[in-house]
mmCIF file of C-alpha atoms and ligand atoms in Angstrom:
data_model
loop_
_atom_site.group_PDB
_atom_site.id
_atom_site.type_symbol
_atom_site.label_atom_id
_atom_site.label_comp_id
_atom_site.label_asym_id
_atom_site.label_seq_id
_atom_site.Cartn_x
_atom_site.Cartn_y
_atom_site.Cartn_z
ATOM 1 C CA MET A 9 -36.001 -33.320 6.531
ATOM 2 C CA GLY A 10 -35.176 -30.875 3.586
ATOM 3 C CA GLU A 11 -35.932 -27.454 3.907
ATOM 4 C CA ASP A 12 -37.660 -25.498 0.633
ATOM 5 C CA PHE A 13 -35.529 -22.368 -0.474
ATOM 6 C CA LYS A 14 -37.341 -20.069 -2.891
ATOM 7 C CA ILE A 15 -35.122 -18.252 -6.134
ATOM 8 C CA ALA A 16 -34.853 -15.716 -8.072
ATOM 9 C CA VAL A 17 -33.488 -16.671 -11.272
ATOM 10 C CA ILE A 18 -32.570 -13.676 -13.197
ATOM 11 C CA PRO A 19 -29.810 -14.745 -16.884
ATOM 12 C CA GLY A 20 -29.559 -11.859 -17.793
ATOM 13 C CA ASP A 21 -27.281 -10.655 -21.337
ATOM 14 C CA GLY A 22 -24.628 -11.710 -22.788
ATOM 15 C CA ILE A 23 -22.743 -14.602 -20.967
ATOM 16 C CA GLY A 24 -25.070 -14.345 -17.877
ATOM 17 C CA PRO A 25 -27.898 -17.367 -19.007
ATOM 18 C CA GLU A 26 -24.750 -19.436 -20.383
ATOM 19 C CA VAL A 27 -22.652 -18.950 -16.200
ATOM 20 C CA VAL A 28 -26.120 -19.044 -14.778
ATOM 21 C CA ARG A 29 -26.979 -22.791 -16.418
ATOM 22 C CA GLU A 30 -23.869 -24.482 -15.006
ATOM 23 C CA ALA A 31 -24.944 -22.558 -11.601
ATOM 24 C CA LEU A 32 -28.229 -23.818 -11.788
ATOM 25 C CA GLY A 33 -27.316 -27.958 -12.739
ATOM 26 C CA VAL A 34 -25.101 -27.109 -9.510
ATOM 27 C CA LEU A 35 -27.703 -25.970 -7.637
ATOM 28 C CA GLU A 36 -29.206 -29.044 -8.793
ATOM 29 C CA LYS A 37 -26.492 -31.362 -7.760
ATOM 30 C CA ILE A 38 -26.548 -30.148 -4.316
ATOM 31 C CA ALA A 39 -30.138 -30.711 -4.095
ATOM 32 C CA VAL A 40 -30.463 -33.738 -5.117
ATOM 33 C CA THR A 41 -27.217 -34.997 -2.805
ATOM 34 C CA SER A 42 -28.611 -32.946 0.644
ATOM 35 C CA GLY A 43 -32.464 -33.316 0.713
ATOM 36 C CA HIS A 44 -33.283 -29.797 0.329
ATOM 37 C CA ARG A 45 -35.495 -28.405 -2.038
ATOM 38 C CA PHE A 46 -34.198 -25.220 -4.777
ATOM 39 C CA THR A 47 -37.699 -24.151 -6.245
ATOM 40 C CA THR A 48 -36.138 -21.008 -9.445
ATOM 41 C CA LYS A 49 -38.629 -18.371 -10.532
ATOM 42 C CA GLU A 50 -36.626 -16.729 -14.127
ATOM 43 C CA LEU A 51 -36.518 -12.827 -14.772
ATOM 44 C CA LEU A 52 -36.277 -10.052 -17.059
ATOM 45 C CA ALA A 53 -33.492 -7.959 -16.600
ATOM 46 C CA GLY A 54 -31.106 -5.659 -18.059
ATOM 47 C CA GLY A 55 -30.741 -5.211 -21.517
ATOM 48 C CA CYS A 56 -33.772 -8.649 -22.680
ATOM 49 C CA ALA A 57 -36.203 -6.728 -20.162
ATOM 50 C CA ILE A 58 -36.146 -3.589 -22.638
ATOM 51 C CA ASP A 59 -36.120 -5.410 -26.134
ATOM 52 C CA ALA A 60 -39.457 -7.282 -24.050
ATOM 53 C CA THR A 61 -40.819 -4.540 -22.198
ATOM 54 C CA GLY A 62 -38.987 -1.353 -22.337
ATOM 55 C CA ARG A 63 -37.756 -0.667 -19.345
ATOM 56 C CA PRO A 64 -33.832 -2.566 -17.390
ATOM 57 C CA LEU A 65 -36.439 -3.613 -14.067
ATOM 58 C CA PRO A 66 -40.166 -4.405 -14.920
ATOM 59 C CA PRO A 67 -42.135 -4.364 -11.295
ATOM 60 C CA GLU A 68 -42.512 -7.778 -11.864
ATOM 61 C CA THR A 69 -39.364 -8.972 -11.436
ATOM 62 C CA ILE A 70 -38.885 -6.494 -8.609
ATOM 63 C CA ALA A 71 -41.560 -7.984 -7.315
ATOM 64 C CA ALA A 72 -40.400 -11.592 -7.384
ATOM 65 C CA CYS A 73 -37.588 -11.297 -6.069
ATOM 66 C CA ARG A 74 -39.305 -9.459 -2.603
ATOM 67 C CA GLU A 75 -40.882 -13.073 -2.717
ATOM 68 C CA SER A 76 -38.143 -14.575 -2.937
ATOM 69 C CA ASP A 77 -35.514 -15.896 -0.072
ATOM 70 C CA ALA A 78 -32.279 -15.268 -2.733
ATOM 71 C CA VAL A 79 -31.280 -13.856 -5.969
ATOM 72 C CA LEU A 80 -28.688 -15.297 -8.963
ATOM 73 C CA LEU A 81 -28.057 -12.930 -11.911
ATOM 74 C CA GLY A 82 -25.983 -13.685 -14.113
ATOM 75 C CA ALA A 83 -24.792 -10.219 -15.342
ATOM 76 C CA VAL A 84 -26.402 -7.488 -18.036
ATOM 77 C CA GLY A 85 -25.381 -5.117 -20.761
ATOM 78 C CA GLY A 86 -24.485 -5.402 -24.020
ATOM 79 C CA GLY A 87 -23.001 -2.814 -27.147
ATOM 80 C CA LYS A 88 -27.116 -3.178 -28.245
ATOM 81 C CA TRP A 89 -27.887 -1.149 -25.841
ATOM 82 C CA ASP A 90 -24.984 1.362 -25.604
ATOM 83 C CA GLY A 91 -26.586 4.201 -27.761
ATOM 84 C CA LEU A 92 -29.461 4.275 -24.967
ATOM 85 C CA PRO A 93 -30.043 7.234 -22.502
ATOM 86 C CA GLY A 94 -27.830 6.700 -19.104
ATOM 87 C CA ASP A 95 -30.762 6.438 -16.808
ATOM 88 C CA GLN A 96 -32.662 3.426 -19.614
ATOM 89 C CA ARG A 97 -29.495 1.420 -20.370
ATOM 90 C CA PRO A 98 -28.952 -2.640 -18.735
ATOM 91 C CA GLU A 99 -26.983 -1.974 -16.151
ATOM 92 C CA MET A 100 -30.040 1.014 -14.323
ATOM 93 C CA ALA A 101 -31.677 -2.750 -13.035
ATOM 94 C CA LEU A 102 -28.309 -3.468 -11.269
ATOM 95 C CA LEU A 103 -28.371 0.181 -9.175
ATOM 96 C CA GLY A 104 -32.366 -0.444 -8.963
ATOM 97 C CA LEU A 105 -32.159 -3.944 -7.546
ATOM 98 C CA ARG A 106 -29.433 -2.997 -4.908
ATOM 99 C CA GLY A 107 -31.367 0.432 -4.162
ATOM 100 C CA GLN A 108 -35.276 -1.148 -4.400
ATOM 101 C CA LEU A 109 -33.978 -5.035 -2.676
ATOM 102 C CA GLY A 110 -32.288 -2.922 0.643
ATOM 103 C CA LEU A 111 -29.095 -4.292 -0.070
ATOM 104 C CA TYR A 112 -26.359 -2.103 2.103
ATOM 105 C CA ALA A 113 -23.509 -4.908 2.542
ATOM 106 C CA ASN A 114 -21.280 -6.218 -0.443
ATOM 107 C CA LEU A 115 -18.812 -9.283 -0.166
ATOM 108 C CA ARG A 116 -16.796 -10.101 -2.415
ATOM 109 C CA PRO A 117 -14.714 -12.813 -1.422
ATOM 110 C CA ALA A 118 -10.701 -12.811 -3.459
ATOM 111 C CA PHE A 119 -9.509 -16.382 -2.717
ATOM 112 C CA LEU A 120 -6.544 -17.345 -3.755
ATOM 113 C CA TYR A 121 -6.930 -21.070 -5.957
ATOM 114 C CA GLN A 122 -3.747 -22.670 -5.367
ATOM 115 C CA GLN A 123 -3.579 -24.051 -8.482
ATOM 116 C CA LEU A 124 -4.466 -20.297 -10.090
ATOM 117 C CA LYS A 125 -1.084 -19.254 -8.082
ATOM 118 C CA GLU A 126 0.489 -18.397 -11.358
ATOM 119 C CA ALA A 127 -2.010 -16.029 -12.718
ATOM 120 C CA CYS A 128 -1.397 -14.145 -9.597
ATOM 121 C CA PRO A 129 0.323 -10.595 -10.340
ATOM 122 C CA LEU A 130 2.453 -11.409 -7.059
ATOM 123 C CA LYS A 131 5.792 -13.081 -6.002
ATOM 124 C CA PRO A 132 5.546 -16.269 -4.671
ATOM 125 C CA GLU A 133 6.926 -15.933 -0.949
ATOM 126 C CA ILE A 134 4.116 -12.843 -0.886
ATOM 127 C CA ILE A 135 1.175 -14.990 -1.554
ATOM 128 C CA GLY A 136 3.110 -17.956 0.675
ATOM 129 C CA ASP A 137 0.471 -20.926 2.018
ATOM 130 C CA GLN A 138 -3.031 -19.015 1.156
ATOM 131 C CA ILE A 139 -4.057 -15.901 0.280
ATOM 132 C CA ASP A 140 -8.368 -15.987 1.957
ATOM 133 C CA LEU A 141 -10.045 -13.106 2.109
ATOM 134 C CA MET A 142 -13.140 -10.592 2.285
ATOM 135 C CA VAL A 143 -13.796 -7.656 1.328
ATOM 136 C CA VAL A 144 -17.765 -6.213 3.593
ATOM 137 C CA ARG A 145 -18.043 -2.525 1.307
ATOM 138 C CA GLU A 146 -21.030 -0.783 2.630
ATOM 139 C CA LEU A 147 -23.167 -0.519 -0.533
ATOM 140 C CA THR A 148 -25.475 2.316 0.096
ATOM 141 C CA GLY A 149 -24.483 5.295 2.264
ATOM 142 C CA GLY A 150 -20.926 7.422 1.812
ATOM 143 C CA ILE A 151 -20.220 9.607 -1.149
ATOM 144 C CA TYR A 152 -21.590 7.505 -3.681
ATOM 145 C CA PHE A 153 -25.559 9.028 -2.566
ATOM 146 C CA GLY A 154 -24.470 11.939 -0.367
ATOM 147 C CA PRO A 155 -25.251 16.153 -1.833
ATOM 148 C CA ARG A 156 -23.949 16.342 -4.780
ATOM 149 C CA GLY A 157 -23.735 19.551 -6.689
ATOM 150 C CA ARG A 158 -22.216 22.108 -9.452
ATOM 151 C CA SER A 159 -22.060 26.029 -9.207
ATOM 152 C CA LYS A 160 -20.920 27.895 -11.119
ATOM 153 C CA GLN A 161 -17.962 30.622 -8.938
ATOM 154 C CA ASP A 162 -16.400 33.986 -9.931
ATOM 155 C CA SER A 163 -13.322 31.253 -10.023
ATOM 156 C CA GLY A 164 -15.038 28.959 -12.410
ATOM 157 C CA GLU A 165 -17.843 25.639 -12.584
ATOM 158 C CA GLN A 166 -16.958 24.213 -8.505
ATOM 159 C CA ALA A 167 -18.448 20.227 -8.023
ATOM 160 C CA PHE A 168 -18.556 18.695 -4.896
ATOM 161 C CA ASP A 169 -19.752 15.343 -3.765
ATOM 162 C CA THR A 170 -20.473 14.784 0.150
ATOM 163 C CA GLU A 171 -19.040 11.371 2.596
ATOM 164 C CA ILE A 172 -22.546 11.376 4.595
ATOM 165 C CA TYR A 173 -22.440 7.651 7.484
ATOM 166 C CA ASN A 174 -24.848 8.206 10.114
ATOM 167 C CA GLU A 175 -24.820 5.072 13.308
ATOM 168 C CA GLY A 176 -26.804 2.473 11.993
ATOM 169 C CA GLU A 177 -25.510 2.540 8.711
ATOM 170 C CA VAL A 178 -21.751 1.756 9.950
ATOM 171 C CA GLU A 179 -23.380 -0.316 13.399
ATOM 172 C CA ARG A 180 -25.499 -2.269 10.310
ATOM 173 C CA ILE A 181 -21.756 -2.710 8.344
ATOM 174 C CA ALA A 182 -19.793 -3.681 11.190
ATOM 175 C CA ARG A 183 -22.250 -6.054 12.617
ATOM 176 C CA ILE A 184 -21.780 -8.175 8.951
ATOM 177 C CA ALA A 185 -18.276 -7.989 9.456
ATOM 178 C CA PHE A 186 -18.544 -9.356 13.055
ATOM 179 C CA ASP A 187 -20.111 -12.185 12.229
ATOM 180 C CA ILE A 188 -19.543 -13.586 9.001
ATOM 181 C CA ALA A 189 -15.189 -12.949 10.793
ATOM 182 C CA ARG A 190 -17.292 -15.621 13.088
ATOM 183 C CA GLN A 191 -17.422 -18.197 10.366
ATOM 184 C CA ARG A 192 -13.845 -17.233 9.134
ATOM 185 C CA ASN A 193 -10.331 -16.638 11.165
ATOM 186 C CA SER A 194 -12.274 -14.558 13.539
ATOM 187 C CA LYS A 195 -10.374 -10.848 12.964
ATOM 188 C CA VAL A 196 -11.509 -8.081 11.572
ATOM 189 C CA THR A 197 -9.845 -5.181 9.586
ATOM 190 C CA SER A 198 -11.958 -1.725 9.103
ATOM 191 C CA VAL A 199 -10.837 0.256 6.419
ATOM 192 C CA ASP A 200 -11.051 4.604 6.586
ATOM 193 C CA LYS A 201 -9.161 7.783 7.044
ATOM 194 C CA ALA A 202 -9.761 8.249 10.332
ATOM 195 C CA ASN A 203 -6.764 10.771 10.667
ATOM 196 C CA ILE A 204 -8.282 13.363 8.177
ATOM 197 C CA LEU A 205 -12.259 12.738 8.168
ATOM 198 C CA GLU A 206 -14.491 13.338 10.847
ATOM 199 C CA SER A 207 -16.788 10.652 8.516
ATOM 200 C CA SER A 208 -14.312 7.920 9.029
ATOM 201 C CA ARG A 209 -13.484 9.132 13.247
ATOM 202 C CA LEU A 210 -17.897 8.266 13.351
ATOM 203 C CA TRP A 211 -17.126 5.284 11.510
ATOM 204 C CA ARG A 212 -14.590 3.608 13.765
ATOM 205 C CA GLU A 213 -16.412 5.004 16.886
ATOM 206 C CA VAL A 214 -19.273 2.542 15.564
ATOM 207 C CA VAL A 215 -17.102 -0.247 14.629
ATOM 208 C CA ILE A 216 -15.221 -0.276 18.805
ATOM 209 C CA ARG A 217 -18.362 -0.762 19.656
ATOM 210 C CA VAL A 218 -20.136 -2.882 17.957
ATOM 211 C CA SER A 219 -16.722 -5.565 18.339
ATOM 212 C CA GLN A 220 -17.647 -5.058 22.391
ATOM 213 C CA ASP A 221 -20.744 -7.655 21.121
ATOM 214 C CA PHE A 222 -17.983 -10.046 18.936
ATOM 215 C CA PRO A 223 -14.859 -10.652 22.225
ATOM 216 C CA GLU A 224 -13.706 -13.726 19.830
ATOM 217 C CA VAL A 225 -13.276 -11.334 17.225
ATOM 218 C CA LYS A 226 -9.922 -9.256 17.025
ATOM 219 C CA LEU A 227 -10.275 -6.028 15.266
ATOM 220 C CA ASN A 228 -7.463 -4.027 14.254
ATOM 221 C CA HIS A 229 -7.702 -0.539 12.063
ATOM 222 C CA LEU A 230 -6.043 0.547 8.859
ATOM 223 C CA TYR A 231 -6.300 3.762 7.852
ATOM 224 C CA VAL A 232 -6.400 2.890 3.854
ATOM 225 C CA ASP A 233 -3.805 4.451 2.335
ATOM 226 C CA ASN A 234 -2.290 1.763 4.077
ATOM 227 C CA ALA A 235 -4.748 -0.798 3.633
ATOM 228 C CA ALA A 236 -3.529 -0.772 -0.758
ATOM 229 C CA MET A 237 -0.623 -0.984 0.016
ATOM 230 C CA GLN A 238 -0.488 -3.705 2.982
ATOM 231 C CA MET A 239 -2.847 -5.283 0.834
ATOM 232 C CA VAL A 240 -0.350 -6.326 -2.125
ATOM 233 C CA ARG A 241 2.554 -6.365 0.397
ATOM 234 C CA ASP A 242 1.554 -9.118 2.940
ATOM 235 C CA PRO A 243 -2.538 -9.787 1.870
ATOM 236 C CA LYS A 244 -1.933 -12.631 3.743
ATOM 237 C CA GLN A 245 -2.543 -10.284 7.406
ATOM 238 C CA PHE A 246 -6.290 -9.260 6.549
ATOM 239 C CA ASP A 247 -9.268 -11.616 7.468
ATOM 240 C CA VAL A 248 -12.661 -9.714 6.604
ATOM 241 C CA ILE A 249 -11.542 -6.427 5.519
ATOM 242 C CA VAL A 250 -14.558 -3.115 6.894
ATOM 243 C CA THR A 251 -14.890 -0.684 5.060
ATOM 244 C CA SER A 252 -17.118 2.225 2.981
ATOM 245 C CA ASN A 253 -18.726 2.389 0.319
ATOM 246 C CA LEU A 254 -15.816 4.349 -1.628
ATOM 247 C CA PHE A 255 -13.386 2.327 -0.484
ATOM 248 C CA GLY A 256 -14.650 -0.547 -0.652
ATOM 249 C CA ASP A 257 -14.973 -0.045 -4.035
ATOM 250 C CA ILE A 258 -11.472 0.228 -4.582
ATOM 251 C CA LEU A 259 -10.747 -2.063 -2.207
ATOM 252 C CA SER A 260 -12.603 -5.018 -3.442
ATOM 253 C CA ASP A 261 -11.027 -4.559 -7.012
ATOM 254 C CA GLU A 262 -7.406 -4.706 -5.755
ATOM 255 C CA ALA A 263 -8.193 -7.840 -3.639
ATOM 256 C CA GLY A 264 -10.380 -9.120 -6.856
ATOM 257 C CA MET A 265 -6.971 -8.338 -8.450
ATOM 258 C CA ILE A 266 -4.827 -10.612 -6.548
ATOM 259 C CA THR A 267 -5.983 -14.116 -7.066
ATOM 260 C CA GLY A 268 -5.510 -13.385 -11.135
ATOM 261 C CA SER A 269 -8.588 -14.142 -12.799
ATOM 262 C CA ILE A 270 -11.599 -12.456 -13.320
ATOM 263 C CA GLY A 271 -13.781 -15.067 -14.304
ATOM 264 C CA MET A 272 -13.288 -16.752 -10.432
ATOM 265 C CA LEU A 273 -14.486 -14.068 -8.191
ATOM 266 C CA PRO A 274 -17.597 -14.909 -6.928
ATOM 267 C CA SER A 275 -19.876 -11.260 -4.941
ATOM 268 C CA ALA A 276 -22.955 -11.339 -2.324
ATOM 269 C CA SER A 277 -24.429 -8.045 -1.948
ATOM 270 C CA LEU A 278 -26.674 -8.571 1.872
ATOM 271 C CA GLY A 279 -29.634 -6.862 2.844
ATOM 272 C CA GLU A 280 -32.284 -7.358 6.183
ATOM 273 C CA GLY A 281 -32.835 -10.985 7.183
ATOM 274 C CA ASN A 282 -30.918 -13.763 5.745
ATOM 275 C CA PHE A 283 -32.013 -11.972 1.749
ATOM 276 C CA GLY A 284 -29.463 -11.422 -0.499
ATOM 277 C CA LEU A 285 -28.317 -11.205 -4.408
ATOM 278 C CA TYR A 286 -25.622 -13.181 -5.219
ATOM 279 C CA GLU A 287 -24.021 -12.683 -8.972
ATOM 280 C CA PRO A 288 -20.966 -12.993 -10.854
ATOM 281 C CA VAL A 289 -18.411 -9.566 -10.547
ATOM 282 C CA HIS A 290 -18.035 -9.662 -14.099
ATOM 283 C CA GLY A 291 -19.762 -8.216 -17.042
ATOM 284 C CA SER A 292 -21.927 -10.202 -19.597
ATOM 285 C CA ALA A 293 -19.029 -9.937 -21.560
ATOM 286 C CA PRO A 294 -20.320 -10.152 -25.039
ATOM 287 C CA ASP A 295 -17.030 -11.084 -27.153
ATOM 288 C CA LEU A 296 -17.949 -14.614 -25.278
ATOM 289 C CA ALA A 297 -21.609 -14.665 -25.344
ATOM 290 C CA GLY A 298 -22.370 -17.871 -26.676
ATOM 291 C CA LYS A 299 -19.587 -19.689 -27.693
ATOM 292 C CA ASP A 300 -19.356 -21.639 -24.846
ATOM 293 C CA GLN A 301 -16.172 -20.368 -24.184
ATOM 294 C CA ALA A 302 -17.229 -18.357 -20.472
ATOM 295 C CA ASN A 303 -16.464 -19.239 -17.190
ATOM 296 C CA PRO A 304 -18.998 -19.700 -15.304
ATOM 297 C CA LEU A 305 -16.729 -21.604 -12.180
ATOM 298 C CA ALA A 306 -17.650 -16.917 -10.548
ATOM 299 C CA THR A 307 -21.337 -17.647 -10.760
ATOM 300 C CA ILE A 308 -21.341 -20.895 -9.401
ATOM 301 C CA LEU A 309 -19.156 -19.936 -6.705
ATOM 302 C CA SER A 310 -21.876 -16.554 -5.893
ATOM 303 C CA VAL A 311 -24.447 -19.981 -5.510
ATOM 304 C CA ALA A 312 -21.956 -21.377 -2.771
ATOM 305 C CA MET A 313 -22.490 -17.719 -1.341
ATOM 306 C CA MET A 314 -26.266 -18.018 -1.700
ATOM 307 C CA LEU A 315 -26.789 -21.272 0.208
ATOM 308 C CA ARG A 316 -24.235 -19.826 3.646
ATOM 309 C CA TYR A 317 -24.831 -16.401 3.621
ATOM 310 C CA SER A 318 -28.507 -17.233 3.001
ATOM 311 C CA PHE A 319 -29.546 -19.901 3.328
ATOM 312 C CA ASN A 320 -27.097 -21.266 6.102
ATOM 313 C CA LEU A 321 -26.147 -24.745 4.265
ATOM 314 C CA SER A 322 -22.797 -23.786 5.306
ATOM 315 C CA ALA A 323 -21.462 -27.993 4.727
ATOM 316 C CA GLU A 324 -23.026 -27.551 0.898
ATOM 317 C CA ALA A 325 -21.802 -24.704 0.133
ATOM 318 C CA ALA A 326 -18.017 -26.210 1.295
ATOM 319 C CA ALA A 327 -18.427 -28.954 -0.991
ATOM 320 C CA ILE A 328 -19.424 -26.516 -4.437
ATOM 321 C CA GLU A 329 -16.517 -24.676 -3.025
ATOM 322 C CA GLN A 330 -14.857 -28.047 -3.044
ATOM 323 C CA ALA A 331 -15.669 -29.691 -6.220
ATOM 324 C CA VAL A 332 -14.359 -26.533 -7.457
ATOM 325 C CA GLU A 333 -10.999 -27.106 -6.430
ATOM 326 C CA ARG A 334 -10.952 -30.715 -7.250
ATOM 327 C CA VAL A 335 -11.861 -29.692 -10.997
ATOM 328 C CA LEU A 336 -9.158 -27.275 -11.428
ATOM 329 C CA ALA A 337 -6.555 -30.148 -9.591
ATOM 330 C CA ALA A 338 -7.826 -32.712 -12.260
ATOM 331 C CA GLY A 339 -6.254 -29.860 -14.691
ATOM 332 C CA TYR A 340 -10.228 -28.351 -15.721
ATOM 333 C CA ARG A 341 -9.509 -24.711 -17.360
ATOM 334 C CA THR A 342 -11.676 -22.488 -19.325
ATOM 335 C CA GLY A 343 -9.257 -19.545 -22.118
ATOM 336 C CA ASP A 344 -9.388 -17.043 -18.895
ATOM 337 C CA ILE A 345 -7.330 -18.973 -16.708
ATOM 338 C CA MET A 346 -5.918 -22.139 -18.996
ATOM 339 C CA SER A 347 -2.159 -22.683 -18.861
ATOM 340 C CA PRO A 348 0.937 -25.062 -20.106
ATOM 341 C CA GLY A 349 -0.557 -28.301 -19.738
ATOM 342 C CA LYS A 350 -3.988 -28.174 -18.862
ATOM 343 C CA THR A 351 -6.951 -29.582 -20.565
ATOM 344 C CA LEU A 352 -8.874 -26.286 -21.911
ATOM 345 C CA VAL A 353 -12.410 -27.235 -21.517
ATOM 346 C CA GLY A 354 -16.360 -24.723 -22.673
ATOM 347 C CA THR A 355 -18.024 -23.408 -20.378
ATOM 348 C CA GLU A 356 -20.913 -26.593 -19.878
ATOM 349 C CA GLN A 357 -17.920 -28.906 -19.803
ATOM 350 C CA ILE A 358 -16.585 -27.495 -16.446
ATOM 351 C CA GLY A 359 -20.245 -27.023 -14.955
ATOM 352 C CA LYS A 360 -20.524 -30.301 -15.621
ATOM 353 C CA LEU A 361 -17.132 -31.827 -13.885
ATOM 354 C CA VAL A 362 -18.149 -29.532 -10.926
ATOM 355 C CA THR A 363 -21.214 -30.793 -10.739
ATOM 356 C CA SER A 364 -20.249 -34.390 -11.088
ATOM 357 C CA PHE A 365 -17.079 -33.835 -8.415
ATOM 358 C CA ILE A 366 -19.713 -33.053 -5.800
HETATM 359 P P1 NAD B 407 -17.602 -7.970 -18.521
HETATM 360 O O1 NAD B 407 -16.044 -8.390 -17.269
HETATM 361 O O2 NAD B 407 -17.764 -7.995 -19.012
HETATM 362 O O3 NAD B 407 -15.460 -8.358 -19.108
HETATM 363 C C1 NAD B 407 -14.277 -7.834 -19.343
HETATM 364 C C2 NAD B 407 -13.239 -8.713 -19.255
HETATM 365 O O4 NAD B 407 -13.030 -10.307 -19.319
HETATM 366 C C3 NAD B 407 -13.339 -9.641 -21.014
HETATM 367 O O5 NAD B 407 -12.751 -9.726 -22.360
HETATM 368 C C4 NAD B 407 -14.323 -10.434 -21.255
HETATM 369 O O6 NAD B 407 -14.007 -11.585 -22.207
HETATM 370 C C5 NAD B 407 -13.644 -10.962 -20.013
HETATM 371 N N1 NAD B 407 -14.285 -11.936 -18.903
HETATM 372 C C6 NAD B 407 -15.745 -11.407 -18.386
HETATM 373 N N2 NAD B 407 -16.216 -12.969 -17.500
HETATM 374 C C7 NAD B 407 -15.481 -13.706 -18.217
HETATM 375 C C8 NAD B 407 -16.152 -15.197 -18.347
HETATM 376 N N3 NAD B 407 -16.758 -15.307 -16.989
HETATM 377 N N4 NAD B 407 -15.005 -16.088 -18.518
HETATM 378 C C9 NAD B 407 -14.038 -15.621 -19.397
HETATM 379 N N5 NAD B 407 -13.499 -14.048 -18.969
HETATM 380 C C10 NAD B 407 -14.357 -13.769 -18.608
HETATM 381 O O7 NAD B 407 -16.716 -6.065 -18.148
HETATM 382 P P2 NAD B 407 -16.712 -5.006 -19.592
HETATM 383 O O8 NAD B 407 -16.647 -5.439 -21.305
HETATM 384 O O9 NAD B 407 -16.291 -4.394 -19.227
HETATM 385 O O10 NAD B 407 -17.971 -5.412 -20.065
HETATM 386 C C11 NAD B 407 -19.128 -6.146 -20.855
HETATM 387 C C12 NAD B 407 -20.492 -5.778 -20.500
HETATM 388 O O11 NAD B 407 -21.581 -6.019 -19.255
HETATM 389 C C13 NAD B 407 -20.686 -3.774 -21.100
HETATM 390 O O12 NAD B 407 -22.092 -3.233 -21.442
HETATM 391 C C14 NAD B 407 -21.196 -3.296 -19.202
HETATM 392 O O13 NAD B 407 -22.225 -2.481 -18.646
HETATM 393 C C15 NAD B 407 -21.833 -4.842 -18.181
HETATM 394 N N6 NAD B 407 -21.076 -5.161 -16.920
HETATM 395 C C16 NAD B 407 -22.321 -5.691 -16.401
HETATM 396 C C17 NAD B 407 -21.869 -5.891 -15.004
HETATM 397 C C18 NAD B 407 -22.671 -6.193 -14.416
HETATM 398 O O14 NAD B 407 -23.886 -7.179 -14.593
HETATM 399 N N7 NAD B 407 -22.561 -7.085 -12.506
HETATM 400 C C19 NAD B 407 -20.476 -5.944 -14.731
HETATM 401 C C20 NAD B 407 -19.202 -4.828 -15.467
HETATM 402 C C21 NAD B 407 -19.637 -4.839 -16.461
#
């Protein structure tokens, strides 16, 4: 008996609708092969929502997301709305979705496909057989949300931001990291600055405490400066990296870069239960919109993450990931990952190829 899953779909702006269309095509194939049912509801957010309703994140969109099991988002933003004041811009929809849906864990896998090795800026001897790591970033706490301010002093103007974490916040993100490590290669690296920061010392204590509930997962700790260095010196050593909002912001981009193309990077933001929002890392790429040139693989791989982390359908997730790998192995490339001797295809064709390889 197949299960029923409800997905809120937010195509957004620019290339968002194009890449989401291909990802939904892949999902339809999974429905056929697995017997599960995926009911989708299309919603507005971002620039298109501003045009239609006057606001970047209409209340109906949030309400429909809350009634769903997961959210699939394309991308939002574009030059047309750049002149709007900060709090009315399309990107506010992203912050609103994360905040209002309680999405506190950001998952950014960095997986280097063997077929795209030449896009990796690292030397072949550093890459070795495989780079396959996952950055788990705390998303709703830390210095981005702590007390902040500016004041005039005798010496001139002064500004401050505050890094604050409580035990509960660290514990829940640590549990997600250990859970994910259990489904991967059973290793967690916790990244902090415990030699200097009090908040990092609490972070480390709580992560060690949580680790006792996961005896099968190996835990080590790195200071963030060392972690940034290790990422390019020996990325193979990592399986799951768990870290704060600020450190994760930086390390997840560094990890993404070693895989070569922004068009290949999926992400997930998880909240309570199995609820999550899944989206490609890239933006709305207005330069490519409507040209059938965008790479939809990041969005397709985001759907694979949705199946694995929100719907507990690991085999179906792996089927999508393998299909992507086979499309690359067969030599098909979109413009962003094109190299000599390969076959250049558009957004729609590469989407159809993935579907046909499932
Ligand atoms: P971008 O990610 O949209 O584009 C950066 C570069 O990567 C561009 O050259 C683009 O052509 C290329 N690119 C991006 N996605 C691609 C894909 N799937 N296939 C092939 N090439 C791809 O970032 P940007 O140019 O800084 O921002 C454009 C707009 O997107 C802005 O309005 C920005 O605010 C918004 N944005 C949205 C999100 C989001 O919705 N999550 C994230 C980042 C930026």
